Structure formats: C-alpha cells, structure tokens
PDB file of C-alpha atoms and ligand atoms in Angstrom:
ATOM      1  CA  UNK Z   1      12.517  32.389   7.885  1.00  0.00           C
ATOM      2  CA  UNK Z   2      10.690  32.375   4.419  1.00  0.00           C
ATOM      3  CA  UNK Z   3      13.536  29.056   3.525  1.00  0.00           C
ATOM      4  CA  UNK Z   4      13.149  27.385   6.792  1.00  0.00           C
ATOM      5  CA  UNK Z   5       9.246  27.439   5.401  1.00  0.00           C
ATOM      6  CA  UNK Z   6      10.243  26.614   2.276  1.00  0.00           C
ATOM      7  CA  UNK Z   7      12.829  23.623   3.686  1.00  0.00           C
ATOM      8  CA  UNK Z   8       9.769  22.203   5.776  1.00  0.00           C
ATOM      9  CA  UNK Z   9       7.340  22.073   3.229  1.00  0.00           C
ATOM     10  CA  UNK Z  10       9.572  20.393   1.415  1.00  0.00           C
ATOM     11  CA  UNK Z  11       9.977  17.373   3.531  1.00  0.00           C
ATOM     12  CA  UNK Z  12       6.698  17.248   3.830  1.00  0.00           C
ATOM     13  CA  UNK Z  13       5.981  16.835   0.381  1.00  0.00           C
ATOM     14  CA  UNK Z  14       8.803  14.392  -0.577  1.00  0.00           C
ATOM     15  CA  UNK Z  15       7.647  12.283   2.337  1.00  0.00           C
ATOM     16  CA  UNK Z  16       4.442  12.266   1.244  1.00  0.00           C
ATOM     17  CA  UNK Z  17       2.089   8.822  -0.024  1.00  0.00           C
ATOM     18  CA  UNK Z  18       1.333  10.347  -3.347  1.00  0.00           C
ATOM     19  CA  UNK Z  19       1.677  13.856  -4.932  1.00  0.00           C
ATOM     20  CA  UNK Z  20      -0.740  16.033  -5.859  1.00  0.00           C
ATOM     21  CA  UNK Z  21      -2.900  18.782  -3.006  1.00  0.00           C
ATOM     22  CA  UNK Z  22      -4.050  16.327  -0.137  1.00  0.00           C
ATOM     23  CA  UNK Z  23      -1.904  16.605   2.640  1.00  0.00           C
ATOM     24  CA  UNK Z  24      -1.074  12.694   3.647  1.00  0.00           C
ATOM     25  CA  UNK Z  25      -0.971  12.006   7.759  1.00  0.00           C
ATOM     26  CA  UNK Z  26       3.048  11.984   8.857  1.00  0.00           C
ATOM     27  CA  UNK Z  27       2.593   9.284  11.720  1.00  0.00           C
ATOM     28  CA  UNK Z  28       4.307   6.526   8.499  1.00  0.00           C
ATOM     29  CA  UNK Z  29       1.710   4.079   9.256  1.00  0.00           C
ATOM     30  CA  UNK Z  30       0.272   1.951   6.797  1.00  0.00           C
ATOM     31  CA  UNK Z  31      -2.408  -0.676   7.596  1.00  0.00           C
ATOM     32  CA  UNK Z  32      -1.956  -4.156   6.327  1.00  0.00           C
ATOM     33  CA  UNK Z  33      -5.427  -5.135   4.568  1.00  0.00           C
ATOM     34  CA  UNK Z  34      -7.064  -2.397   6.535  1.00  0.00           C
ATOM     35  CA  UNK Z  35      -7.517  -2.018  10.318  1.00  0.00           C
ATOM     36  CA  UNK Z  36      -8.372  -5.449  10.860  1.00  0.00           C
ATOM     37  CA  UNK Z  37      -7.417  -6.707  14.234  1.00  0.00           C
ATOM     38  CA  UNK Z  38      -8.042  -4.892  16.914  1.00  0.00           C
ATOM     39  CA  UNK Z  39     -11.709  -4.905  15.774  1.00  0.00           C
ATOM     40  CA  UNK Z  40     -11.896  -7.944  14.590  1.00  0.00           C
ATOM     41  CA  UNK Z  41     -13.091  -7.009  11.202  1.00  0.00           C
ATOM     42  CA  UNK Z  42     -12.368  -9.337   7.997  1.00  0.00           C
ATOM     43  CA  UNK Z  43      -9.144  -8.262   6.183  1.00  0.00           C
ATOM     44  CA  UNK Z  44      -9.844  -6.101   2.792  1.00  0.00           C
ATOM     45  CA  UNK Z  45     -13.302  -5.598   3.913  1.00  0.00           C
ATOM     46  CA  UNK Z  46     -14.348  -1.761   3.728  1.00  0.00           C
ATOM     47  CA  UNK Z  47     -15.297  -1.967   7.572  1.00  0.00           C
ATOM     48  CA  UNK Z  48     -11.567  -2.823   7.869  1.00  0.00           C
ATOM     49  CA  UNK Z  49     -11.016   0.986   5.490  1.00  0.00           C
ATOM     50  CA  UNK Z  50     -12.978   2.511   7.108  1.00  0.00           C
ATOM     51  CA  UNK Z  51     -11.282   1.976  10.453  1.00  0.00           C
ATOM     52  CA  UNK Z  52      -8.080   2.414   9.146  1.00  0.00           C
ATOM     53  CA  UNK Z  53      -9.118   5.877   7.842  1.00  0.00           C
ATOM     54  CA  UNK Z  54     -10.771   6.621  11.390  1.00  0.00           C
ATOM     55  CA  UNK Z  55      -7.778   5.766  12.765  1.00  0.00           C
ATOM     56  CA  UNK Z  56      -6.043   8.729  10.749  1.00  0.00           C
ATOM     57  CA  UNK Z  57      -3.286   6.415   9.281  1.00  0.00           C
ATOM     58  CA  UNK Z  58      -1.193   7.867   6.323  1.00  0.00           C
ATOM     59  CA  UNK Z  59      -2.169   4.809   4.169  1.00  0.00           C
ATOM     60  CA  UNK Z  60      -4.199   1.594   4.140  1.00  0.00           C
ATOM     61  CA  UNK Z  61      -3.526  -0.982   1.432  1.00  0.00           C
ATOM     62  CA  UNK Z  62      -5.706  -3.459  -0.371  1.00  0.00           C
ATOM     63  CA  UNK Z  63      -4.961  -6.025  -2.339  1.00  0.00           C
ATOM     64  CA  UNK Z  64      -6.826  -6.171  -6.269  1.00  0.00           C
ATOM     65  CA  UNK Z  65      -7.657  -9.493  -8.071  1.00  0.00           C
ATOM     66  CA  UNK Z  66      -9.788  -9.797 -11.226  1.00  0.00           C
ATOM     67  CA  UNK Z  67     -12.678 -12.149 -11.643  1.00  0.00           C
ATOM     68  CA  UNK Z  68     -13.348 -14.679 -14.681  1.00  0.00           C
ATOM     69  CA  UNK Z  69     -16.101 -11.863 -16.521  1.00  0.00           C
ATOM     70  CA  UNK Z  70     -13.141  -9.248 -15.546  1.00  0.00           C
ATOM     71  CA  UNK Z  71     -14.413  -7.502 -12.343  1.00  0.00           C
ATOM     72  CA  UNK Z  72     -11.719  -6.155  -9.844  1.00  0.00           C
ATOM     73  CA  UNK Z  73     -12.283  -7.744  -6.540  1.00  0.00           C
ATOM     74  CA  UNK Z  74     -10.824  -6.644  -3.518  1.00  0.00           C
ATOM     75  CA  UNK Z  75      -8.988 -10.126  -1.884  1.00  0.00           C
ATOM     76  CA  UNK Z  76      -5.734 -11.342  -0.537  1.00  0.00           C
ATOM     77  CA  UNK Z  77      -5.745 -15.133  -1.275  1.00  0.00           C
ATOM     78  CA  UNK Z  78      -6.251 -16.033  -5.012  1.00  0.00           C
ATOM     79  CA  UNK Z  79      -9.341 -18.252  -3.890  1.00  0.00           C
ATOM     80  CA  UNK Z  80     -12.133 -16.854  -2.276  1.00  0.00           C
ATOM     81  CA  UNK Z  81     -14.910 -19.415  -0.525  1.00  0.00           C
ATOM     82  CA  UNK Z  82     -13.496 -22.040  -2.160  1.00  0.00           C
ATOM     83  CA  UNK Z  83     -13.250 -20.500  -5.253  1.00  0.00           C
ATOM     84  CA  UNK Z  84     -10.605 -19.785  -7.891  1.00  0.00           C
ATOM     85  CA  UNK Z  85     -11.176 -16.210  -8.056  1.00  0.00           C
ATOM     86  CA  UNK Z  86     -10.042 -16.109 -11.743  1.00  0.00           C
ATOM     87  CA  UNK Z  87     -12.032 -18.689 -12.757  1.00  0.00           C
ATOM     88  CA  UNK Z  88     -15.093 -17.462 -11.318  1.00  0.00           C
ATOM     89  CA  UNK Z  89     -17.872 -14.953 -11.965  1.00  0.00           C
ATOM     90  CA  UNK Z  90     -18.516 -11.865  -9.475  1.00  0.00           C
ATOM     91  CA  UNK Z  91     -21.953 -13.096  -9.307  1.00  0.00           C
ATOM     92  CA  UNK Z  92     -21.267 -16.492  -8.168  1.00  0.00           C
ATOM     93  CA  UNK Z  93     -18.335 -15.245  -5.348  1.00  0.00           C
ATOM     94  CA  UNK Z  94     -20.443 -12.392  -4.375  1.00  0.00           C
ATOM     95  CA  UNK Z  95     -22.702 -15.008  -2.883  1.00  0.00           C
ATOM     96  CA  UNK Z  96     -21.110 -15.676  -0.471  1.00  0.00           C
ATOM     97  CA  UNK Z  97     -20.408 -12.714   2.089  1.00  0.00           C
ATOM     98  CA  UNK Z  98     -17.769 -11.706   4.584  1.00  0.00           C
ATOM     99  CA  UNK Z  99     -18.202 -12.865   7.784  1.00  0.00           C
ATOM    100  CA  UNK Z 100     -19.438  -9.386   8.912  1.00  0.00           C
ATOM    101  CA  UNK Z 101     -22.080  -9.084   6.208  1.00  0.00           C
ATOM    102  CA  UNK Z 102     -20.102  -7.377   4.124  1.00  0.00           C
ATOM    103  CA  UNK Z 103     -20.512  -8.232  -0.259  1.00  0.00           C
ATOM    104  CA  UNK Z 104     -17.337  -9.350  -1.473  1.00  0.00           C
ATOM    105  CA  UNK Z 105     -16.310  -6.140  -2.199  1.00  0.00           C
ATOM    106  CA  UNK Z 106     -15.077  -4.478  -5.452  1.00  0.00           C
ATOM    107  CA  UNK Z 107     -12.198  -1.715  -6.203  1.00  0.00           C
ATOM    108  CA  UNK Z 108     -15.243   0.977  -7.092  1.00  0.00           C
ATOM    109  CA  UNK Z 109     -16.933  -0.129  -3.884  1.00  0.00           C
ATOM    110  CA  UNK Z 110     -13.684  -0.045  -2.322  1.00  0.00           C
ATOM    111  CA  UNK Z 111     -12.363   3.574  -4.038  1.00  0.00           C
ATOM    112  CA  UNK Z 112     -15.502   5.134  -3.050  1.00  0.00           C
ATOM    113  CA  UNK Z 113     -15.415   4.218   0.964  1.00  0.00           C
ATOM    114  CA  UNK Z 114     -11.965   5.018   0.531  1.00  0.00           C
ATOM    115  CA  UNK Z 115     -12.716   9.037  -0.667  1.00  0.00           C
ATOM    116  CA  UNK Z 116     -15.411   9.729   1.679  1.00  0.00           C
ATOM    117  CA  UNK Z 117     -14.458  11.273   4.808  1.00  0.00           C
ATOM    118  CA  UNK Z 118     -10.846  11.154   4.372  1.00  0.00           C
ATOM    119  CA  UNK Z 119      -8.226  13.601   3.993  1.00  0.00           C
ATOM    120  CA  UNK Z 120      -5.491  11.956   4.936  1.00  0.00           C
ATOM    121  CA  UNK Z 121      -5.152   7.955   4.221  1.00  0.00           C
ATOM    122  CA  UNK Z 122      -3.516   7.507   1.346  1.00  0.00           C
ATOM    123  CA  UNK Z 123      -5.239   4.135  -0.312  1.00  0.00           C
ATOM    124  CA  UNK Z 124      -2.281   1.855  -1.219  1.00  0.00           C
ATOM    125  CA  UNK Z 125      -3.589  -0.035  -3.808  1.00  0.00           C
ATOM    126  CA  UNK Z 126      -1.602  -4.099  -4.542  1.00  0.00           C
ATOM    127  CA  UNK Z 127      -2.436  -5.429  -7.664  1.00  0.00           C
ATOM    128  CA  UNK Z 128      -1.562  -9.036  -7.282  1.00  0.00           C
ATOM    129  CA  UNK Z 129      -0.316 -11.236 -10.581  1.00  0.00           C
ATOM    130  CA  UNK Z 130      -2.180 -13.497 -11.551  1.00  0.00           C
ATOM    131  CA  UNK Z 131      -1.952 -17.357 -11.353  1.00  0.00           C
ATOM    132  CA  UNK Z 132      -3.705 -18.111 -15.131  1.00  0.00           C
ATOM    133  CA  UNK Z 133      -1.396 -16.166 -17.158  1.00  0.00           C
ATOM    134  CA  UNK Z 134       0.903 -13.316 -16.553  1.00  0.00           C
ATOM    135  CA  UNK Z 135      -0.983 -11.299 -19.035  1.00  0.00           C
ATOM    136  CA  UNK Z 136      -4.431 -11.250 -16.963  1.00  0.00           C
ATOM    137  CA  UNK Z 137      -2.490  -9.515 -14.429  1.00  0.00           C
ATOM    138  CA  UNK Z 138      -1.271  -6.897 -16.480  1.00  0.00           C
ATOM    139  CA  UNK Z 139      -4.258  -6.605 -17.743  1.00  0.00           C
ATOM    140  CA  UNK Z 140      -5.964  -6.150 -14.357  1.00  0.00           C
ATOM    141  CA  UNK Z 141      -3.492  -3.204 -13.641  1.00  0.00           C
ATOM    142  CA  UNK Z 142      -4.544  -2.058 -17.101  1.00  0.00           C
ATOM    143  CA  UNK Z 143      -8.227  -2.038 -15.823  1.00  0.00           C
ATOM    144  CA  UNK Z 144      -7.164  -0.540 -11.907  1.00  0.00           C
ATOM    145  CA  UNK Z 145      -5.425   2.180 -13.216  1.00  0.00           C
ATOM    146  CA  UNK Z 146      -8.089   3.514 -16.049  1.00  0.00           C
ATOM    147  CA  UNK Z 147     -11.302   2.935 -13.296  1.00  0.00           C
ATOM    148  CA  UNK Z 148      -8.848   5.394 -10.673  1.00  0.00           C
ATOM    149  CA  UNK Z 149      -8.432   8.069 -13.388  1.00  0.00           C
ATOM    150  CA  UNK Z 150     -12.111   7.314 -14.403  1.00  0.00           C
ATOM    151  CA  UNK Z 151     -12.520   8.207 -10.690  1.00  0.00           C
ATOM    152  CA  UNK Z 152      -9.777  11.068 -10.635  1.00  0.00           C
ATOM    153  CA  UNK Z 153      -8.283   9.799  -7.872  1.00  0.00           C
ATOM    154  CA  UNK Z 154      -4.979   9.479  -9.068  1.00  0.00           C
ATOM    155  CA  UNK Z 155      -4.063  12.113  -6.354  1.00  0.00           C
ATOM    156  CA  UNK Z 156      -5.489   9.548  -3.484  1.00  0.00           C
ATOM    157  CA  UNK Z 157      -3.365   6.453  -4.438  1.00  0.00           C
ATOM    158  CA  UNK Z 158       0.054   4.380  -5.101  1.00  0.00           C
ATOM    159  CA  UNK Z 159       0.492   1.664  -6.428  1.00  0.00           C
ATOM    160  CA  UNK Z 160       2.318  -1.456  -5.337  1.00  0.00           C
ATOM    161  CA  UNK Z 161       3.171  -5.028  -6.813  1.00  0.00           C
ATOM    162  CA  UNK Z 162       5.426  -8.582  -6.081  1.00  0.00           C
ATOM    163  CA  UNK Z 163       5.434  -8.565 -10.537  1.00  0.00           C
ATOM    164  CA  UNK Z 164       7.693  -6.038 -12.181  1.00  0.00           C
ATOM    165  CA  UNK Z 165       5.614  -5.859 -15.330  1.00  0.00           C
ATOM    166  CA  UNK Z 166       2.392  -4.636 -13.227  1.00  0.00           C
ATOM    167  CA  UNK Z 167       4.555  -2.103 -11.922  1.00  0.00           C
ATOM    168  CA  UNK Z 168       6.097  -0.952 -15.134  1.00  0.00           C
ATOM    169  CA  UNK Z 169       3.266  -0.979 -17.152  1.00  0.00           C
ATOM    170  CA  UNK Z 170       0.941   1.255 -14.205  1.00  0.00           C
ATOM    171  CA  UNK Z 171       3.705   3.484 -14.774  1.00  0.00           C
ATOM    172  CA  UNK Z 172       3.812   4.009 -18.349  1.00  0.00           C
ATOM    173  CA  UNK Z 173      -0.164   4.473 -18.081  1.00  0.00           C
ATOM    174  CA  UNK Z 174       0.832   7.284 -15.891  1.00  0.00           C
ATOM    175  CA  UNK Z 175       3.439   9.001 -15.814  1.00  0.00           C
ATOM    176  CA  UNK Z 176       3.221  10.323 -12.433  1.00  0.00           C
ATOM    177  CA  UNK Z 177       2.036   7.530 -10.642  1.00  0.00           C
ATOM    178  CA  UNK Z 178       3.892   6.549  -7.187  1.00  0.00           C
ATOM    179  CA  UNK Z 179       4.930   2.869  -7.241  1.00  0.00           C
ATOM    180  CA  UNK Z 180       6.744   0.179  -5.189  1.00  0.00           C
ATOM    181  CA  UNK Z 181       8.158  -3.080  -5.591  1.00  0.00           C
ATOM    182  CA  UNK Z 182       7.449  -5.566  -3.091  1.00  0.00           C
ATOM    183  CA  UNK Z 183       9.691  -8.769  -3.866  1.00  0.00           C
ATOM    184  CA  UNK Z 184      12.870  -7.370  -3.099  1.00  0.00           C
ATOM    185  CA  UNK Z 185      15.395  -8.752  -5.917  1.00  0.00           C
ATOM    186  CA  UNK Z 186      15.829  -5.568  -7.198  1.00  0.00           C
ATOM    187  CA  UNK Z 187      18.637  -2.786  -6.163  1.00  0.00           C
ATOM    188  CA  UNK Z 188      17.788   0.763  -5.864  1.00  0.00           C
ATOM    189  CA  UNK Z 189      19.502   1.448  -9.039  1.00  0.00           C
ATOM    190  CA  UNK Z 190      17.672  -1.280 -10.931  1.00  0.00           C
ATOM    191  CA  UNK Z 191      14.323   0.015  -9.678  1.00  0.00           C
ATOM    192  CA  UNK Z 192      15.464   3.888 -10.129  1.00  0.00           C
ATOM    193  CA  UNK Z 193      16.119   3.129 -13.821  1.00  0.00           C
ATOM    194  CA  UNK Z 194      12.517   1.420 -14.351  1.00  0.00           C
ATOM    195  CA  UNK Z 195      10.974   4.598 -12.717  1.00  0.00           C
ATOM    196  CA  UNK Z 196       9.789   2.873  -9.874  1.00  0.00           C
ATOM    197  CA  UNK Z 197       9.485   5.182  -6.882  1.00  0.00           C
ATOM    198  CA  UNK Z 198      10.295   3.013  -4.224  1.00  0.00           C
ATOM    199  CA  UNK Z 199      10.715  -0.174  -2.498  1.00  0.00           C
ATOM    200  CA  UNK Z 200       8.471  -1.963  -0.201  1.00  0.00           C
ATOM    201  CA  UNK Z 201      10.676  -4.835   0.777  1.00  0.00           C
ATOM    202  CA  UNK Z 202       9.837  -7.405   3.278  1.00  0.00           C
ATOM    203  CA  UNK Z 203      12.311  -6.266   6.456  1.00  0.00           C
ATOM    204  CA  UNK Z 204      14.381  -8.826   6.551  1.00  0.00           C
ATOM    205  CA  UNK Z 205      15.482  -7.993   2.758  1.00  0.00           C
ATOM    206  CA  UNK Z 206      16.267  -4.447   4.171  1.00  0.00           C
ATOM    207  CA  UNK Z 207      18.664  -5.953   7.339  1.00  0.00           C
ATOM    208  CA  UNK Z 208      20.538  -8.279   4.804  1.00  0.00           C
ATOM    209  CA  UNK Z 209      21.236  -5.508   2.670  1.00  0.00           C
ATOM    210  CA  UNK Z 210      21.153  -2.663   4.361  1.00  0.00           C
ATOM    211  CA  UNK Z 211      23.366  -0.124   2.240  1.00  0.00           C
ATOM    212  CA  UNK Z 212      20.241   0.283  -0.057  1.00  0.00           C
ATOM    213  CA  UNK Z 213      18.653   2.190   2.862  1.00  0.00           C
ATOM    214  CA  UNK Z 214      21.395   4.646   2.011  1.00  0.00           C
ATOM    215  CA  UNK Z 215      21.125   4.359  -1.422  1.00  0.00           C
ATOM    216  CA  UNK Z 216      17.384   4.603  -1.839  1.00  0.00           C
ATOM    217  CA  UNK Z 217      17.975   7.789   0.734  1.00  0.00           C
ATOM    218  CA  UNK Z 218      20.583   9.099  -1.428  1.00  0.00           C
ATOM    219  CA  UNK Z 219      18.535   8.561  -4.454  1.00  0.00           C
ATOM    220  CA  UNK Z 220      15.410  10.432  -3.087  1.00  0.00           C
ATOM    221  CA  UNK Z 221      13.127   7.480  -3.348  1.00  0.00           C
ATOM    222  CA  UNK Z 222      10.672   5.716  -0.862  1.00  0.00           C
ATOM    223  CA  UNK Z 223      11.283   3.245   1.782  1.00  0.00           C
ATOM    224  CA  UNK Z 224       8.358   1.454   3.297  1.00  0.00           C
ATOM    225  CA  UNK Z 225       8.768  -2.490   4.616  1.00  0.00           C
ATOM    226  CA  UNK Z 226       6.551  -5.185   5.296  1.00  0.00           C
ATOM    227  CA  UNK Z 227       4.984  -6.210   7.334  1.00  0.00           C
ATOM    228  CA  UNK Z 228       6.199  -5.374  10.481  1.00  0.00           C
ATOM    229  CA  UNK Z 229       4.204  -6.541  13.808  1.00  0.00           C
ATOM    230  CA  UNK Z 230       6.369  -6.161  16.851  1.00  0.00           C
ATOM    231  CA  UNK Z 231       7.978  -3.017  18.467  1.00  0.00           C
ATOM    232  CA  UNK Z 232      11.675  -4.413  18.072  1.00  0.00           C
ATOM    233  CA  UNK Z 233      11.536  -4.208  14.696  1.00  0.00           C
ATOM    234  CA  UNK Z 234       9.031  -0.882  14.345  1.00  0.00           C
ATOM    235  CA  UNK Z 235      11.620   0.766  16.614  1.00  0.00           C
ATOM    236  CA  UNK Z 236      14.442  -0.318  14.104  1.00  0.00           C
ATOM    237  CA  UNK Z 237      12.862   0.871  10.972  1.00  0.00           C
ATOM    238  CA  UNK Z 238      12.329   4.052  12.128  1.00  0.00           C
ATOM    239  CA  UNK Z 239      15.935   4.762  13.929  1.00  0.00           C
ATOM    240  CA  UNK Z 240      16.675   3.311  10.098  1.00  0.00           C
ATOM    241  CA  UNK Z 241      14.577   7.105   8.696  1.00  0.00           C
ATOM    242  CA  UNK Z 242      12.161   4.745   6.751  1.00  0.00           C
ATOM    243  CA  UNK Z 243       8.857   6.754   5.112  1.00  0.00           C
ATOM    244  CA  UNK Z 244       6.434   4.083   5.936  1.00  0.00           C
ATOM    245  CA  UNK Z 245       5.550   0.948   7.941  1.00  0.00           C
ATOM    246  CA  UNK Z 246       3.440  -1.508   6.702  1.00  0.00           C
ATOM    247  CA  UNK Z 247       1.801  -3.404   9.452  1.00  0.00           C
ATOM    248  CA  UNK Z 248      -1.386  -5.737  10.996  1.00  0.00           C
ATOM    249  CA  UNK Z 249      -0.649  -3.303  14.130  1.00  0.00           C
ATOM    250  CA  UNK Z 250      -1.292   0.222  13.675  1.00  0.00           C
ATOM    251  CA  UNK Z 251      -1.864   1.025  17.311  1.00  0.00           C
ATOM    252  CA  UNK Z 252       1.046  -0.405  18.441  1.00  0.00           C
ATOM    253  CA  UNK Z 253       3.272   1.489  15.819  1.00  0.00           C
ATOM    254  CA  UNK Z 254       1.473   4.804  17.121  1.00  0.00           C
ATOM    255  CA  UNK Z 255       2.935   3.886  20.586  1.00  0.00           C
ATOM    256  CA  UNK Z 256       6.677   3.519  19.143  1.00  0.00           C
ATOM    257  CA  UNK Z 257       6.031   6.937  17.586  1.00  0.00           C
ATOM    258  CA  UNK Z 258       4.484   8.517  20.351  1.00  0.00           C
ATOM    259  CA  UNK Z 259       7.459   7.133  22.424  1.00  0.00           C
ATOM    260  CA  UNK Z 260      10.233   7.922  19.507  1.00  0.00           C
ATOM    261  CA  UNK Z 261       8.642  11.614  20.225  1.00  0.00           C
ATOM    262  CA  UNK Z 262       8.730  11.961  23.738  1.00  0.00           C
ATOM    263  CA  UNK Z 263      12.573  10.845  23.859  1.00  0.00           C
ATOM    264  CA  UNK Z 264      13.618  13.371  21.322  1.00  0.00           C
ATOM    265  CA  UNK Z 265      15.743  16.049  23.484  1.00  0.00           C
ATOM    266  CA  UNK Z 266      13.544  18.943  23.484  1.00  0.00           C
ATOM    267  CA  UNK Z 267      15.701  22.242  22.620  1.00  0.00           C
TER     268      UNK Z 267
HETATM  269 MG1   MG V 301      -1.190  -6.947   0.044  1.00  0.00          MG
END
C-alpha cells in the first residue's frame, strides 16, 4: 500500500507546473493571457489573472516586455496604444489604460495578484525577445528572473520563451527553474541537452512530428501545446498523455476533461 502511495505521489509531482511545496491543480489547463473571453476582460490584464485563478486552472500565462527606462510590462503585442513599447517610458504607456480601467500593468503588479488567494495556478511567465536588439531581451529575463527570487516565488512559476538564449540564460540564473521552448525547431534531445524542461510547441508541430511525444515521454520531460481552442484537437492532446493545454478556452477544455472522466470504465 505504502508504494502505491509512494507511486501516486509521484505522478503527481512529476506532472506538476513547477517544483517546490504548492500542490499545482491536475485539470492540465493553462489560460492563454489569462481568462479573457468568456468575461470579456482585456488579455494580460490582472482581472483576466484573477479569473483564471478563480477558475482553479493549473496555470495562467503572461507575456513580459521591457519598457525604454527598463520596467517589465505585462503585454502581448510589442506596441502598446500606439506605442513601441521599447522605445517608450512606463510613464508615458501607463497613460493610457486598459479598456476595463485597468493601469498597464507591470510583472510586480502582476506577481503580486498572482500570489494572493491562490494555491493552485501556477503563473506561466513568457518573456518575449525583443525587437531592438537580442540583448534587451536577455536582459529582460535577466531582470524577470532576479524581481521573482526578489519575490521568492520561484516555487509559483515557469518560465517560457520563442528565443533559446532567454531560455538558457533563465536557466543558468537558476538552476532549478522549469522552462519551455515555444518555437518548435528543436528535438527533445536538443532541448534535453540545453536543460530545458520541456516543450510548448504550437500543435501542429506536435502532429507533424509526433514521435517526440514519445520521446519527450520517454525522456521524463513536459509536454504542453499551444494554443488549442476547439474540442477536436483538446480531445487529441489529451488521448496523446500531454501535461498541459494552453488555450483562450478554459471552460471548454474542463468539459473534454469532465467528459474524458466520465468515459473512463469504472472498475
Ligand atoms: Mg504568450
């Protein structure tokens, strides 16, 4: 009995969003920019968090940009009203807000929402390259990663990237953090032997080649995809055993769980 325990806990800690004592939700479901849609909130906003953490999902990711005077913003598209976020001050974005009130807001804002009242969403944290110089994006991982352990959240987070270097160089700032690649032009070997724990490919990467499913299986490292919106290919992914789901529609992938559940034979 005492190794069936053993076995479980096991699982549960291999398949979890990052290591260390919180216990992660097991439902695989990781919201795209934040809950968003349903709602109707703006994507990256801390409304859009917050949801996604009321919403018990194992993780919610973010995307990170830097500002010209070096603040980390929390934005998908490199501009932001207009404005080249890298080429622009936080005071001069910030005054413009989202469209439900919210300030423009940045990774501290952003960590902070994302530690209250949640112990189970894993914050999946993007730190995108930047468009100036490939340097400034390194650098902005450089900054991420020393405000998280200023924050000692390390515990709370993983890291993922479409640049390489970002992810290489989070890593060798610490050692144990959880990291995956998004662009998917890397094998599971390549990214085993750069200590990156995983991939978070784009599905269609993951039907063209789908022996590294096996292989990233068989080498004990993570699987998550991107970003998947319709049942048909929710359903897929996890008949496929894949850790997470990165999607826009977190209720819907509920459903295909809830449904996966009910048609397991019961013994
Ligand atoms: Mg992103």
């Amino acid at each position: 009995m005492k190794i069936l325990v053993g076995f479980a806990f096991l699982i549960i800690v291999l398949s979890s969003c990052a290591p260390g004592p919180i216990t992660f939700a097991s439902n695989k479901t990781i919201a795209h920019r934040g809950a968003w849609k349903t709602a109707d909130l703006p994507q990256n906003s801390i409304a859009s968090l917050k949801r996604a953490i009321e919403l018990k999902v194992a993780g919610s990711e973010f995307d990170v940009r830097m500002t010209k005077d070096g603040e980390l913003v929390i934005n998908h598209d490199p501009l932001y009203a207009e404005d080249t976020i890298e080429l622009t001050t936080y005071a001069e974005l910030s005054k413009h807000t989202l469209k439900n009130g919210e300030r423009l807001p940045t990774l501290k804002d952003y960590l902070k929402a994302g530690s209250r009242n949640n112990n189970q969403t894993c914050l999946v944290v993007e730190v995108k390259p930047s468009l100036v110089d490939k340097n400034q994006g390194v650098w902005a991982a450089t900054k991420t990663v020393a405000l998280i352990k200023e924050m000692k959240l390390q515990a709370r987070v993983v890291y993922i990237s479409f640049d390489y270097e970002i992810l290489k160089e989070i890593r060798h700032l610490d050692a144990f953090a959880v990291t995956q690649y998004l662009t998917g032009d890397k094998t599971p070997a390549e990214l085993k032997a750069d200590g990156v724990s995983g991939a978070d490919y784009h599905i269609s990467v993951y039907r063209e080649n789908p022996e590294w499913i096996t292989q990233l299986k068989d080498n004990e490292m993570i699987l998550n995809a991107w970003t998947v919106n319709t049942a048909e290919d929710m359903d897929w992914l996890l008949g496929q055993g894949f850790d997470f789901i990165t999607t826009d529609q977190p209720e819907l992938l509920f459903e295909r769980l809830k449904l996966l559940m009910t048609k397991r034979p019961v013994k």
